[in-house]
Tab-separated table of C-alpha atoms and ligand atoms in Angstrom:
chain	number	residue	atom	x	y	z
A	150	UNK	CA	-19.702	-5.789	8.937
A	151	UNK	CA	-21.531	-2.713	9.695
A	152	UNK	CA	-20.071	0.988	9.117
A	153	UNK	CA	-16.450	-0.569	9.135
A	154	UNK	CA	-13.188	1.012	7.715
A	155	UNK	CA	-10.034	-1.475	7.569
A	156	UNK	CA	-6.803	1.171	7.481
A	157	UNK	CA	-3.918	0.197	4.986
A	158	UNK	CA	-0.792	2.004	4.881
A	159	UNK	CA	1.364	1.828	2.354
A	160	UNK	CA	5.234	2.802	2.828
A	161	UNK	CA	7.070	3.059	-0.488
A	162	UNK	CA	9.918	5.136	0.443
A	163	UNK	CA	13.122	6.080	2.203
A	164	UNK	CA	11.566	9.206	3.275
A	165	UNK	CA	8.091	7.967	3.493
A	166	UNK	CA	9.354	5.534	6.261
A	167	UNK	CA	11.138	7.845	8.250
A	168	UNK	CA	8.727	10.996	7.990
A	169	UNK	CA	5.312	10.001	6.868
A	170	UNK	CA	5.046	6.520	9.314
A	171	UNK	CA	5.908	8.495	12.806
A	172	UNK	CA	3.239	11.721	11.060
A	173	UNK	CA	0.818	8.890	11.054
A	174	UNK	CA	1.577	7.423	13.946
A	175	UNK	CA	1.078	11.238	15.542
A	176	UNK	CA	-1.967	10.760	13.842
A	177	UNK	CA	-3.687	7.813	14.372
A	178	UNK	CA	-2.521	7.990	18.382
A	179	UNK	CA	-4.585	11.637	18.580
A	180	UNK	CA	-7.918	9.609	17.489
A	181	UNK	CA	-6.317	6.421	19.542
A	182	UNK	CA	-6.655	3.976	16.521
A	183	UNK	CA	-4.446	1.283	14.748
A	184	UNK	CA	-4.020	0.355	11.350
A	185	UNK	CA	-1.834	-2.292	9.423
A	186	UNK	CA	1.303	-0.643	8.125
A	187	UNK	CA	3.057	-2.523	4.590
A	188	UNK	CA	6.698	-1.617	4.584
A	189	UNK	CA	9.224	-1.638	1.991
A	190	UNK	CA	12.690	-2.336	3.375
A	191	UNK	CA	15.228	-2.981	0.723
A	192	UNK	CA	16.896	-0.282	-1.219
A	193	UNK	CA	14.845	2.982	-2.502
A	194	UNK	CA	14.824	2.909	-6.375
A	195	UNK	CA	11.805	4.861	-6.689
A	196	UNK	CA	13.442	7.603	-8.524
A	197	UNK	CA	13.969	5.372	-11.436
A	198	UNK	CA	10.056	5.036	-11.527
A	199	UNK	CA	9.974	8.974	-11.858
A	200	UNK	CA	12.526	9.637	-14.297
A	201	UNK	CA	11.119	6.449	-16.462
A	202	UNK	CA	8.435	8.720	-17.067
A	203	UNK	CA	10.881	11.869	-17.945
A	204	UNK	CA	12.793	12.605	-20.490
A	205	UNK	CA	16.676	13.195	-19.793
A	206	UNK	CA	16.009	16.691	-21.458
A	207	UNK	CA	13.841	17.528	-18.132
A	208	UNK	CA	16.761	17.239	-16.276
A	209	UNK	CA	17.602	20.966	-15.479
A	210	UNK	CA	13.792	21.901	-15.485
A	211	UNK	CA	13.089	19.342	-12.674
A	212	UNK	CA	15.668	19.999	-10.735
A	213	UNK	CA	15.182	24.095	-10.914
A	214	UNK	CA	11.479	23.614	-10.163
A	215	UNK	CA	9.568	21.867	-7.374
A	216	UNK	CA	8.346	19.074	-9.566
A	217	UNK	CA	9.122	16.635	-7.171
A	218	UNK	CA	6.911	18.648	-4.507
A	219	UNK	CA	4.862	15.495	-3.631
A	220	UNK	CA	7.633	12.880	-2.862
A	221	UNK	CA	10.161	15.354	-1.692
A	222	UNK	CA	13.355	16.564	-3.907
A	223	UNK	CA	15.865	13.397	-2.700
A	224	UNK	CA	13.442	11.037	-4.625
A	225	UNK	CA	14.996	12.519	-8.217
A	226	UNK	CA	17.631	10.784	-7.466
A	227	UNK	CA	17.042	7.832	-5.466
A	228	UNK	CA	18.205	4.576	-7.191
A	229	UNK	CA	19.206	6.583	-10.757
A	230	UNK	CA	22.982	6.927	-9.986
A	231	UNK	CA	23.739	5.044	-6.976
A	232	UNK	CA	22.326	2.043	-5.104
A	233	UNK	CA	19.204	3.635	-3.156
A	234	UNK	CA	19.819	3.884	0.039
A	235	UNK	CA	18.534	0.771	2.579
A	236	UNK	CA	15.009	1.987	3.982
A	237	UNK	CA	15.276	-0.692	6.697
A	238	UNK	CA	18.752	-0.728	7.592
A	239	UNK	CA	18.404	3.044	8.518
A	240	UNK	CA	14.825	3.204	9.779
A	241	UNK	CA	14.706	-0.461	11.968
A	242	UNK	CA	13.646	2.155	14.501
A	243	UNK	CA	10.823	4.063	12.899
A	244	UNK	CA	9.130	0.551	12.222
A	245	UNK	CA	9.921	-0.850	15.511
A	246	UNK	CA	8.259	2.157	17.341
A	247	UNK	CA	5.020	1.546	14.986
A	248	UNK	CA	4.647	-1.892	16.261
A	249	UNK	CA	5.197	-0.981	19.882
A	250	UNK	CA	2.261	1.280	19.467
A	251	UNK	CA	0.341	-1.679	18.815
A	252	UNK	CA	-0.039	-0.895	14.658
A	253	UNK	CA	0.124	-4.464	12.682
A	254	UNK	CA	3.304	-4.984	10.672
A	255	UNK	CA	2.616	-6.182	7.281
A	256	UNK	CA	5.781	-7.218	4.484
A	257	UNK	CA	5.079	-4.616	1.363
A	258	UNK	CA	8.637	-5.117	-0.676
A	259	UNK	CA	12.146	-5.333	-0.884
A	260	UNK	CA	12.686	-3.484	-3.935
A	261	UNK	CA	9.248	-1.804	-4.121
A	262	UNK	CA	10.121	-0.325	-7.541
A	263	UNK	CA	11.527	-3.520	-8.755
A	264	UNK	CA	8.550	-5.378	-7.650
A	265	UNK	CA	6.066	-3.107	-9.274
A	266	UNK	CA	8.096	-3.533	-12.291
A	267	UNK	CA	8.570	-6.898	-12.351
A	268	UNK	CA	7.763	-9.199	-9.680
A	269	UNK	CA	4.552	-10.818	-12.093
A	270	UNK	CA	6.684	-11.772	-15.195
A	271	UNK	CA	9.747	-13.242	-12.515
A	272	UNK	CA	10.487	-17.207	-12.722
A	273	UNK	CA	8.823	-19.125	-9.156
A	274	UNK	CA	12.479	-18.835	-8.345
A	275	UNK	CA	13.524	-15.208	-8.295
A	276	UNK	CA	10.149	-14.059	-7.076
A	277	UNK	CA	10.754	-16.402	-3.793
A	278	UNK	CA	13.961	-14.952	-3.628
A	279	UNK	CA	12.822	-11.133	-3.920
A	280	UNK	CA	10.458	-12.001	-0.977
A	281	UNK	CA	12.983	-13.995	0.667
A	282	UNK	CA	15.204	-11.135	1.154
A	283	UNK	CA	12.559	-8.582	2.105
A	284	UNK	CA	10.890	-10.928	4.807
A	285	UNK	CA	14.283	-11.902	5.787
A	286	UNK	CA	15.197	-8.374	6.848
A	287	UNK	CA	11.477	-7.292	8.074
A	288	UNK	CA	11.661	-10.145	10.108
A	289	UNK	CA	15.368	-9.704	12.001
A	290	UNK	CA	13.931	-5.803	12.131
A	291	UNK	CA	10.617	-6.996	14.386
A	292	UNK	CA	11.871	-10.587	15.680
A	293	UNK	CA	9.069	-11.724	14.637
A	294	UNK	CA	7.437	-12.480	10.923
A	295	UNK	CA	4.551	-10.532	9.938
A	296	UNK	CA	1.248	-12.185	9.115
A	297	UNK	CA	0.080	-10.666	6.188
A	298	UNK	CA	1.547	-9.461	2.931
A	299	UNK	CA	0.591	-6.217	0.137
A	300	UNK	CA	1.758	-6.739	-3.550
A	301	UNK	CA	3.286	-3.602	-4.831
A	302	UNK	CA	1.125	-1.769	-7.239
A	303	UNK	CA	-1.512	-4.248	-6.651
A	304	UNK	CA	0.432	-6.482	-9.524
A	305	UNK	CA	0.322	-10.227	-8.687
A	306	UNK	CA	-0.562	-13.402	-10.220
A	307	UNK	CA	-1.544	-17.192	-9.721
A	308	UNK	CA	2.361	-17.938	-9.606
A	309	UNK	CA	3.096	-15.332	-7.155
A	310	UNK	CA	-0.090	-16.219	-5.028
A	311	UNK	CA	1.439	-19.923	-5.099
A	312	UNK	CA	4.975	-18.773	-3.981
A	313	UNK	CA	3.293	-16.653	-1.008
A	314	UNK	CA	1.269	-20.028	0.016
A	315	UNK	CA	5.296	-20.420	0.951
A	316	UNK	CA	5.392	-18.056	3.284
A	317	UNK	CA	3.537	-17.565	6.606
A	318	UNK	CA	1.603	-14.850	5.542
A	319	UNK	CA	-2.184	-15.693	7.454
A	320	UNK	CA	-3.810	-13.348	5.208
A	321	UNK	CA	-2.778	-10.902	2.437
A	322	UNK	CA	-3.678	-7.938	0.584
A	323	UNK	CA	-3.122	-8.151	-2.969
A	324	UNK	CA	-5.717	-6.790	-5.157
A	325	UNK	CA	-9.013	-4.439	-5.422
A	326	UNK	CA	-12.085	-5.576	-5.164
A	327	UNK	CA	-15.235	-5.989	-2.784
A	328	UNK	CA	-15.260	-8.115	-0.232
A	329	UNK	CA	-12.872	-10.782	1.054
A	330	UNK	CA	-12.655	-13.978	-0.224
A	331	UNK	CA	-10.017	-17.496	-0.391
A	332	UNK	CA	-8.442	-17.042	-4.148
A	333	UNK	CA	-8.606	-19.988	-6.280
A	334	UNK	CA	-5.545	-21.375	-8.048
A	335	UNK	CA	-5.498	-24.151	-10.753
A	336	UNK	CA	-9.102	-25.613	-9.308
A	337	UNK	CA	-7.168	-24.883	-5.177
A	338	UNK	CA	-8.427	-22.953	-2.903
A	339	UNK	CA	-5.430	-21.012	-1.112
A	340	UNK	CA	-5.719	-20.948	2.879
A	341	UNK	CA	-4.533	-17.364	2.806
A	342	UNK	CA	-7.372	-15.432	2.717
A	343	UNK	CA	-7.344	-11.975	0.437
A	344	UNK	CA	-8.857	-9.054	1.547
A	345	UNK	CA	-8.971	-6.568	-1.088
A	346	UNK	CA	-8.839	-2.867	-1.355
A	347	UNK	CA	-12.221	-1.345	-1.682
A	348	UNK	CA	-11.811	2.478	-1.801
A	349	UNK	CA	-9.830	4.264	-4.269
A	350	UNK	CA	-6.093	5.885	-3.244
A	351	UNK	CA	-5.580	10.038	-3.728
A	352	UNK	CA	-3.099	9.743	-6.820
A	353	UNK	CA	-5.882	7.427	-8.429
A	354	UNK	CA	-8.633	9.856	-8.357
A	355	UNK	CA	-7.237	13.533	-7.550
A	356	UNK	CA	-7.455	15.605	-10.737
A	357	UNK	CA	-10.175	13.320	-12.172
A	358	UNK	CA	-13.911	13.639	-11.738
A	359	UNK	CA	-13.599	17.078	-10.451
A	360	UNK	CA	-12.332	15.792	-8.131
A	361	UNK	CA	-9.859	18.710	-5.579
A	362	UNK	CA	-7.844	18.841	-3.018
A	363	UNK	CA	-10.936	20.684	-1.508
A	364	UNK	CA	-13.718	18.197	-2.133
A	365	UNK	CA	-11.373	14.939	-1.589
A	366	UNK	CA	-13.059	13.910	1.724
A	367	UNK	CA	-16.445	14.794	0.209
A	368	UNK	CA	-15.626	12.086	-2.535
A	369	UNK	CA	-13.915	9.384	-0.353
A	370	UNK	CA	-16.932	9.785	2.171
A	371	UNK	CA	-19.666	9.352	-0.591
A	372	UNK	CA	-17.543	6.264	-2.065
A	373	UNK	CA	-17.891	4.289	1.699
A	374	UNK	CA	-20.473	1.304	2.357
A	375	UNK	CA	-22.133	1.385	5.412
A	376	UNK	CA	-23.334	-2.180	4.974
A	377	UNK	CA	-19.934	-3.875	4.369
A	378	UNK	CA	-16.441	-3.452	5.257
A	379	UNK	CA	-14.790	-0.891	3.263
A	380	UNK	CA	-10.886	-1.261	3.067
A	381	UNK	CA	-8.677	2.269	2.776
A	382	UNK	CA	-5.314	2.275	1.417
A	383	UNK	CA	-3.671	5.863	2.274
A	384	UNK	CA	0.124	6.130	1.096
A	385	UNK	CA	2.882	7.664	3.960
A	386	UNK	CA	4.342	9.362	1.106
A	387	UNK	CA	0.724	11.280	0.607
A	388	UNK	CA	-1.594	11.377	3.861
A	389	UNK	CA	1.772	11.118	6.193
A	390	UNK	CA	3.533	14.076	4.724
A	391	UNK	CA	1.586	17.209	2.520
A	392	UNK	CA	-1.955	15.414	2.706
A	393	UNK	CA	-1.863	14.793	6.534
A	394	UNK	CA	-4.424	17.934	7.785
A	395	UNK	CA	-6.597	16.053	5.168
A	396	UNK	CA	-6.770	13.085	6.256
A	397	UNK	CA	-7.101	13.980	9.701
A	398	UNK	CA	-10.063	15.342	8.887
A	399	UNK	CA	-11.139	12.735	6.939
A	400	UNK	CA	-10.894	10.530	10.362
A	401	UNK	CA	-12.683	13.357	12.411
A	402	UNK	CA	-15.412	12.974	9.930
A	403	UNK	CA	-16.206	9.013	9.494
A	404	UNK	CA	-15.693	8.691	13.517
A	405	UNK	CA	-18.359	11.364	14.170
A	406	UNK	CA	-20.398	9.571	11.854
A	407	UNK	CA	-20.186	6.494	13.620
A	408	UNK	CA	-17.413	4.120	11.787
A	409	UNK	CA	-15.027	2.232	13.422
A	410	UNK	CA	-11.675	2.342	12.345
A	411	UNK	CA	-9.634	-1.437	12.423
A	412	UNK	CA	-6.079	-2.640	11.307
A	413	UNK	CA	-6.339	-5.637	8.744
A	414	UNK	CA	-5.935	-7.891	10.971
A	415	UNK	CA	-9.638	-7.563	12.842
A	416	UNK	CA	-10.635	-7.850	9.426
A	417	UNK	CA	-9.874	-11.253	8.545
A	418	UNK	CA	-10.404	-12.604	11.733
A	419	UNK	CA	-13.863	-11.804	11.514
A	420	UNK	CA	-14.171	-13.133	8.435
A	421	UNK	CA	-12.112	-16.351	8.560
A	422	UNK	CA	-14.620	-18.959	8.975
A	423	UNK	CA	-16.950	-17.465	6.401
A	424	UNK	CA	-15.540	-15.913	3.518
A	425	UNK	CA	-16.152	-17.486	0.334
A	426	UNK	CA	-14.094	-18.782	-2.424
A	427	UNK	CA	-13.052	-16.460	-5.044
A	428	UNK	CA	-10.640	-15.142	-8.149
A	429	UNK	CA	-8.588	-12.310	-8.830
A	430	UNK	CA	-7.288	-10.703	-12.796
A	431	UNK	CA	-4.883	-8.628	-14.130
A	432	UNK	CA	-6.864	-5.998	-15.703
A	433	UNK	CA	-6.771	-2.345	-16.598
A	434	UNK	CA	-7.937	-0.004	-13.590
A	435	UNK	CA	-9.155	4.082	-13.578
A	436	UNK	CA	-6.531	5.739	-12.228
A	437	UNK	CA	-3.097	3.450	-12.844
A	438	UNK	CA	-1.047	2.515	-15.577
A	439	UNK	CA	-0.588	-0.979	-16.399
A	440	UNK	CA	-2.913	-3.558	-15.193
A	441	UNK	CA	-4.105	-4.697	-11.699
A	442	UNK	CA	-5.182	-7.336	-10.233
A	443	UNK	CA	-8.916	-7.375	-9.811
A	444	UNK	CA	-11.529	-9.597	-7.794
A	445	UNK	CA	-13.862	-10.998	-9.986
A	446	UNK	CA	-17.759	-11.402	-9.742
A	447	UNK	CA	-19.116	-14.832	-9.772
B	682	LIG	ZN1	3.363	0.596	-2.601
């Protein structure tokens, strides 16, 4: 797949759904291109990821500075005090207008924190559940179920893989690797194909390397494989709200030199009927805390 880029957008948040999807969307109409869009549509809990790595004694200090500059200031407290608010409940609209402008709907979370957290170490049963609900409502939201799947965090394992064989996800996208490939489970091969993130994301590499908000696109350009399909994840919480002029440019750039720009979906179609068997690992990655699941070389 020559000089290919397959577009992933992750939506985490309250506020990443209802500002950074319709920036996008602004976005991606000016250079008339689609992408596959992974919502989150439960309750918005993603504060409590902050503040577990704060100390209470930060309290005052975050609140009087913009430490929260990146995610916006309501995301202190999202989740911490209160129930967070439902991101699809209060913006069915936001993701309904993506899809009528043709971008593929993909099922990211219910609880994105609480999946990130714990969705690997969950018995078969609560994990089906946690999808359960989250499909449940993405689906009443399009009237339709999406195709395709995103683990949160890129955390997932041979159970989970098993439990989304449940579901009728065509094709997800769970883990990083290089090309895609049909995971193998306890000697199965799985019928939903995997096609795994290739590129790094901007909180993964910005600030290491030398690596600026000045020479990002310099870096993500040099990091692309003209011989095989590269797969992009950009967050709407980062290049749909303060990196946006970025990655605009980013687009200009790979278009004028001659990459073509597909949702997920074009992906795996094309490579259905040929993509090999493979398997994934939890392992440590640059970039993240914890471990992620990785494609493995044969
Ligand atoms: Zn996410």
């Amino acid at each position: 797949m020559k000089k290919t880029i397959a577009l992933r957008i992750d939506v985490d948040t309250f506020r990443g759904t209802g500002r950074g999807v319709p920036k996008l969307a602004e976005i991606l109409a000016e250079f008339n291109l689609r992408g596959s869009f992974y919502f989150s549509v439960g309750p918005d809990n993603m504060g409590r990821h902050l503040w577990r790595l704060l100390k209470p004694t930060f309290l005052w200090k975050m609140l009087r500075t913009n430490a929260a500059g990146l995610y916006g200031p309501e995301i202190v407290l999202m989740g911490t005090a209160w129930p967070g608010p439902g991101i699809g409940k209060h913006h069915a609209d936001v993701i309904r207008s993506a899809a009528a402008e043709g971008h593929e709907m993909g099922f990211h979370a219910y609880d994105h924190h609480k999946a990130q957290a714990k969705l690997t170490v969950m018995s078969a049963d609560a994990m089906r559940q946690e999808i359960g609900k989250g499909m449940k409502l993405l689906t009443e939201i399009l009237g339709a179920a999406p195709k395709t799947s995103a683990a949160p965090g890129w955390r997932t394992n041979d159970q989970l893989l098993k439990i989304k064989a449940e579901f009728p996800f065509s094709y997800n996208s769970d883990c990083r690797g290089f090309s895609p490939f049909y995971p193998v489970v306890a000697g199965e091969k799985l019928t939903q194909l995997q096609i795994p993130v290739t590129l790094p994301t901007y909180d993964e590499v910005l600030g290491r390397d030398n690596v600026t908000d000045d020479n990002y696109n310099d870096y993500q350009f040099s990091l692309l494989n003209p011989a095989e399909l590269n797969v992009l994840t950009i967050h709407a919480e980062a290049e749909g709200g303060r990196c946006a002029d970025q990655f605009a440019r980013y687009l200009k750039r790979v278009i004028a030199d001659g990459y073509r720009i597909i949702p997920l979906r074009e992906a795996a179609a094309e490579v259905a009927d040929t993509a090999p068997a493979g398997e994934m690992k939890l392992q440590a990655f640059p970039g993240r805390e914890g471990e992620l699941a990785v494609q493995q070389r044969a």
